PDB file of C-alpha atoms in Angstrom:
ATOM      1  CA  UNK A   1      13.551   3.020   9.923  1.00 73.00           C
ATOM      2  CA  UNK A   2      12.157  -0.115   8.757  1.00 80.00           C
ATOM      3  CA  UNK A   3       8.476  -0.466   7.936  1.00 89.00           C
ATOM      4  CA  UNK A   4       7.252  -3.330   8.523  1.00 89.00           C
ATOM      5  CA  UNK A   5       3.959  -4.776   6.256  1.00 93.00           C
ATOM      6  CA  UNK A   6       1.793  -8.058   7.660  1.00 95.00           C
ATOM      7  CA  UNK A   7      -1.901  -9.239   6.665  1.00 97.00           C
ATOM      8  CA  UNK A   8      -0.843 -11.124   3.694  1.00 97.00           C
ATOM      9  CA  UNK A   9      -2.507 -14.535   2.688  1.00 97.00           C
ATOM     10  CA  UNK A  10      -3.840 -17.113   0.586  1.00 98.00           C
ATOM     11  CA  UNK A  11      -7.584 -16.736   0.038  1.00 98.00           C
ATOM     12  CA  UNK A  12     -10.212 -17.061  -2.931  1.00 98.00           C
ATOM     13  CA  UNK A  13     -12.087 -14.624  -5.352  1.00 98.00           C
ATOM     14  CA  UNK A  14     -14.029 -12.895  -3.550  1.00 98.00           C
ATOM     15  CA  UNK A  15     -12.499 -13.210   0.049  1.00 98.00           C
ATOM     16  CA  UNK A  16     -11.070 -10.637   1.671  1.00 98.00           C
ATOM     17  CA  UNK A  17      -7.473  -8.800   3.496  1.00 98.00           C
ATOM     18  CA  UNK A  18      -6.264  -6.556   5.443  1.00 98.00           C
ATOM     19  CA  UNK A  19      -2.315  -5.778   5.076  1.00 98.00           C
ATOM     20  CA  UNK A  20      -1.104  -3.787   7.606  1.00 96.00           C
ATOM     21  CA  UNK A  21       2.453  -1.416   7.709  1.00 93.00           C
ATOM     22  CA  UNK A  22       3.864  -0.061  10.774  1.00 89.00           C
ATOM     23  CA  UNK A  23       6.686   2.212  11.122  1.00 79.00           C
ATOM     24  CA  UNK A  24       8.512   2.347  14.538  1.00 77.00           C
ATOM     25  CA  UNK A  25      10.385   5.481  14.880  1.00 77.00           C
ATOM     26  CA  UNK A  26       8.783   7.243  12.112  1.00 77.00           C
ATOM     27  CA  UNK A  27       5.786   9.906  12.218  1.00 75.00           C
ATOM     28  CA  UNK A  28       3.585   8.749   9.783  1.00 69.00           C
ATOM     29  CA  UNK A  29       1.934  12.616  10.220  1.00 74.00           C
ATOM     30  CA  UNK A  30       4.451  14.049   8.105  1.00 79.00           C
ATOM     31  CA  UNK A  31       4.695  11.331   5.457  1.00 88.00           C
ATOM     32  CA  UNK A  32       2.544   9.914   3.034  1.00 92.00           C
ATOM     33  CA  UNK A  33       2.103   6.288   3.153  1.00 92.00           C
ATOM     34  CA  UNK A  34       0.908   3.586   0.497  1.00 94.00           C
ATOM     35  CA  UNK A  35       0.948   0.355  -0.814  1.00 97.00           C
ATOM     36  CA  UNK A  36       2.976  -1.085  -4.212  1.00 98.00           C
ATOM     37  CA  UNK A  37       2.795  -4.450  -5.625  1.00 98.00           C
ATOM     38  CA  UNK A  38       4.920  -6.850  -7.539  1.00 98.00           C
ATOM     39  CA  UNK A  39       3.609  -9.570  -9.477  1.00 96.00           C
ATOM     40  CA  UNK A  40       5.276 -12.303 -10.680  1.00 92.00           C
ATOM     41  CA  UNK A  41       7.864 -11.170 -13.257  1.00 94.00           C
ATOM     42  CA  UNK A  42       6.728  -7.956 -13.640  1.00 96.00           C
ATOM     43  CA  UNK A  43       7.744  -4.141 -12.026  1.00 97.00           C
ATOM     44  CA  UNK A  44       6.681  -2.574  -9.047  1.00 97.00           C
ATOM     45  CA  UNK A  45       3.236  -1.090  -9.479  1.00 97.00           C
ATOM     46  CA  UNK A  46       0.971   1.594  -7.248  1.00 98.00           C
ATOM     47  CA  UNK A  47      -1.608   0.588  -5.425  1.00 98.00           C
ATOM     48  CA  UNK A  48      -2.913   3.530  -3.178  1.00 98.00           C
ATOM     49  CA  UNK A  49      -1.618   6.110  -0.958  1.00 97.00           C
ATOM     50  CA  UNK A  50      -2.727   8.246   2.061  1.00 94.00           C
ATOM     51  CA  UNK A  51      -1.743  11.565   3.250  1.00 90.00           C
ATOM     52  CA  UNK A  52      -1.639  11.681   6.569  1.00 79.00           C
ATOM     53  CA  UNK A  53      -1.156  15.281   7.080  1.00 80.00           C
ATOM     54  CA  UNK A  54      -4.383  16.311   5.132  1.00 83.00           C
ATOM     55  CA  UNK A  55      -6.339  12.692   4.823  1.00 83.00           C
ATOM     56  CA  UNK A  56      -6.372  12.426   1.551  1.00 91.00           C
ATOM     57  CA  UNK A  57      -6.336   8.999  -0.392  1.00 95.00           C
ATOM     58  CA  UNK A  58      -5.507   7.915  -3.928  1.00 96.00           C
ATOM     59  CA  UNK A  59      -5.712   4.973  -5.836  1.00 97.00           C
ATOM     60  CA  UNK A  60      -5.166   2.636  -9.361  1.00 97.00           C
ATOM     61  CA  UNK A  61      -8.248   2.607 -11.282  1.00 97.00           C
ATOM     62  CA  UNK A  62      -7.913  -1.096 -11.094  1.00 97.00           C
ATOM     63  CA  UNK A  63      -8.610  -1.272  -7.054  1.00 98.00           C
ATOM     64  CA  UNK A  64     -11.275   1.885  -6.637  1.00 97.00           C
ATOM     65  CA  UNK A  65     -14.384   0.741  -5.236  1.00 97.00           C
ATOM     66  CA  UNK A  66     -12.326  -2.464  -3.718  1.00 98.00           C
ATOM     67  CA  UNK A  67      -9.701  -1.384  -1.547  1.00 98.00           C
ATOM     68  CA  UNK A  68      -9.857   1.084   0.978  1.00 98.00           C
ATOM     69  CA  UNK A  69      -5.990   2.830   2.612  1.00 96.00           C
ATOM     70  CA  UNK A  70      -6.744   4.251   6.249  1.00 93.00           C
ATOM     71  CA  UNK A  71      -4.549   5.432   8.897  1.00 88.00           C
ATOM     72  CA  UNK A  72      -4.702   4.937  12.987  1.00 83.00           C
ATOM     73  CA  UNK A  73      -3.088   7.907  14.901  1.00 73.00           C
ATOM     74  CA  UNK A  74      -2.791   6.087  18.435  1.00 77.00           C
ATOM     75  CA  UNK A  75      -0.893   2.982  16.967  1.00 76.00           C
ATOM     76  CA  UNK A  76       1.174   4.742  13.646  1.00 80.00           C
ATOM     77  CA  UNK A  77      -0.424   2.418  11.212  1.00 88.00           C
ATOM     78  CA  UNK A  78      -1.420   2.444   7.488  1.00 91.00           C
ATOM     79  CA  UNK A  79      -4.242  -0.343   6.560  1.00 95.00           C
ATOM     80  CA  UNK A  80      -4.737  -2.067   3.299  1.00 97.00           C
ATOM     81  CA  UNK A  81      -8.535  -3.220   3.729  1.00 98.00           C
ATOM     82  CA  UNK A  82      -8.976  -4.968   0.382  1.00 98.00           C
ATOM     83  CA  UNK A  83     -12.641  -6.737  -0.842  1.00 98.00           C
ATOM     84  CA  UNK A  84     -13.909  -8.515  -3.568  1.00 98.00           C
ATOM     85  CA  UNK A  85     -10.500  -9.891  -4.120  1.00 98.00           C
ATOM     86  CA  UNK A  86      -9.282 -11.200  -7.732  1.00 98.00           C
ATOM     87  CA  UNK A  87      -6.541 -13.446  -9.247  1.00 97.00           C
ATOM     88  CA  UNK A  88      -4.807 -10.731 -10.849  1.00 97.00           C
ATOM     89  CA  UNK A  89      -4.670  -9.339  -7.401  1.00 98.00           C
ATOM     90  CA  UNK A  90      -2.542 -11.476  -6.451  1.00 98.00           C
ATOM     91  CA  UNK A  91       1.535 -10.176  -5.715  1.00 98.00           C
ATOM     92  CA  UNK A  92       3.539  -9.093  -3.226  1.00 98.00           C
ATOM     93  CA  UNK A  93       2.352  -6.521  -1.474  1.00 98.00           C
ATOM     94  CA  UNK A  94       4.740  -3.220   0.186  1.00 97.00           C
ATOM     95  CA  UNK A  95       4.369  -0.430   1.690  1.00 95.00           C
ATOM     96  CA  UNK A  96       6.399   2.756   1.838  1.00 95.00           C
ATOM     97  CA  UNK A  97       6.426   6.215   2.344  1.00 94.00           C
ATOM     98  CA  UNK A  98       7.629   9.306   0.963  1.00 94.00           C
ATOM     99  CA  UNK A  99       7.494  13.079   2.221  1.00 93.00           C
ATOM    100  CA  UNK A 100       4.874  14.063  -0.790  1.00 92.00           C
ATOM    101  CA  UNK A 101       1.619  14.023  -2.103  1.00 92.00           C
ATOM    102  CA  UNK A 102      -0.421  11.025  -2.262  1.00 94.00           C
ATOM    103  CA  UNK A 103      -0.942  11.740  -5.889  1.00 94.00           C
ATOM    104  CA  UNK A 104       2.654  12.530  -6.165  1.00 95.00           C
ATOM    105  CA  UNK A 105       3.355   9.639  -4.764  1.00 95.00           C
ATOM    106  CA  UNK A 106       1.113   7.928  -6.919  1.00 95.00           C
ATOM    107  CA  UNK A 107       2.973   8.745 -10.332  1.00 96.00           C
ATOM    108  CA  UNK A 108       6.904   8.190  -8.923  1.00 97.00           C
ATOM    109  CA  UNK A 109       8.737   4.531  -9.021  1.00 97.00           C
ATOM    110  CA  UNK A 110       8.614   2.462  -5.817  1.00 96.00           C
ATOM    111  CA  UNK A 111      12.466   2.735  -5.965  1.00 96.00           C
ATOM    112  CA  UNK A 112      11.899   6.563  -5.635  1.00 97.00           C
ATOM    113  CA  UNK A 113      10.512   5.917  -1.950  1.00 96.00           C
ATOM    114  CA  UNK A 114      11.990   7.424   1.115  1.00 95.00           C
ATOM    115  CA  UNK A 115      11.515   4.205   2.878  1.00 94.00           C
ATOM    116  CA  UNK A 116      10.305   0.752   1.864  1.00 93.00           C
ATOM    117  CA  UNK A 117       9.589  -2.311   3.287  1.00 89.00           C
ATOM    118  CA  UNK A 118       9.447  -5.693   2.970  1.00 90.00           C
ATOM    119  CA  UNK A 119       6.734  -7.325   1.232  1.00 94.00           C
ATOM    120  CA  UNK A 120       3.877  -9.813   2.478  1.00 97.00           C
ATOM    121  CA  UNK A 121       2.576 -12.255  -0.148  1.00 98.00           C
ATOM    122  CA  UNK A 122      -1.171 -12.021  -1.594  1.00 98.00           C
ATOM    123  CA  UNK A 123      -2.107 -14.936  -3.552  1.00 98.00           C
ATOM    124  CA  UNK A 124      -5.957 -15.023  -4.833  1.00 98.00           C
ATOM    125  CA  UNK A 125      -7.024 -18.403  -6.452  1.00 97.00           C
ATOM    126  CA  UNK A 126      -9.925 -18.478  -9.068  1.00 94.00           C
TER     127      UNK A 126
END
């Protein structure tokens, strides 16, 4: 199973994106599903989870209040709505998921990931 993460762009402080990650074949339901990032030169880092089986979300200090992870049942999807967008924002974004917690999921290394997909590019200017 491949996921598959799109919504990625070039915008200014203050704009806005939605990333989205969709999973063909696998049932989000049982999973939880989230978002890492990778800046430039530097590790894989959390960005927020959701699980699906009991809706609940969790995110980096750094992106509360900003970015919001939601789920659609009919289509399988996980959302990245991010707002108020900054610089340091900018990386690549990911998505994976992982049979745990989203707090769990939250404190383990994007290499520890069931699956994991390819990455779609955020770049915030100043």
């Amino acid at each position: 199973v491949q996921l598959q993460a799109s919504g990625g762009g070039l915008v200014q402080a203050g704009d806005s994106l939605r990333l989205s990650c969709a999973a063909p074949g696998l049932t989000f339901s049982t999973y939880s599903v989230g978002w890492f990032r990778q800046a430039p030169g530097k590790e894989h880092r959390f960005v927020a989870a959701i699980s699906r089986r009991v809706g609940i979300s969790y995110y980096v200090d750094s992106v509360k209040g900003r970015f919001t992870i939601s789920t659609d049942n009919a289509s399988n999807a996980v959302y990245l709505q991010m707002n108020s967008l900054k610089p340091e924002d900018t990386a690549v974004y990911f998505c994976a998921a992982r049979r745990t917690s989203a707090q769990t999921m939250s404190r383990l290394p994007f290499d520890a990931m069931e699956y994991r997909g390819k990455g779609t590019q955020v770049t915030v200017s100043s």
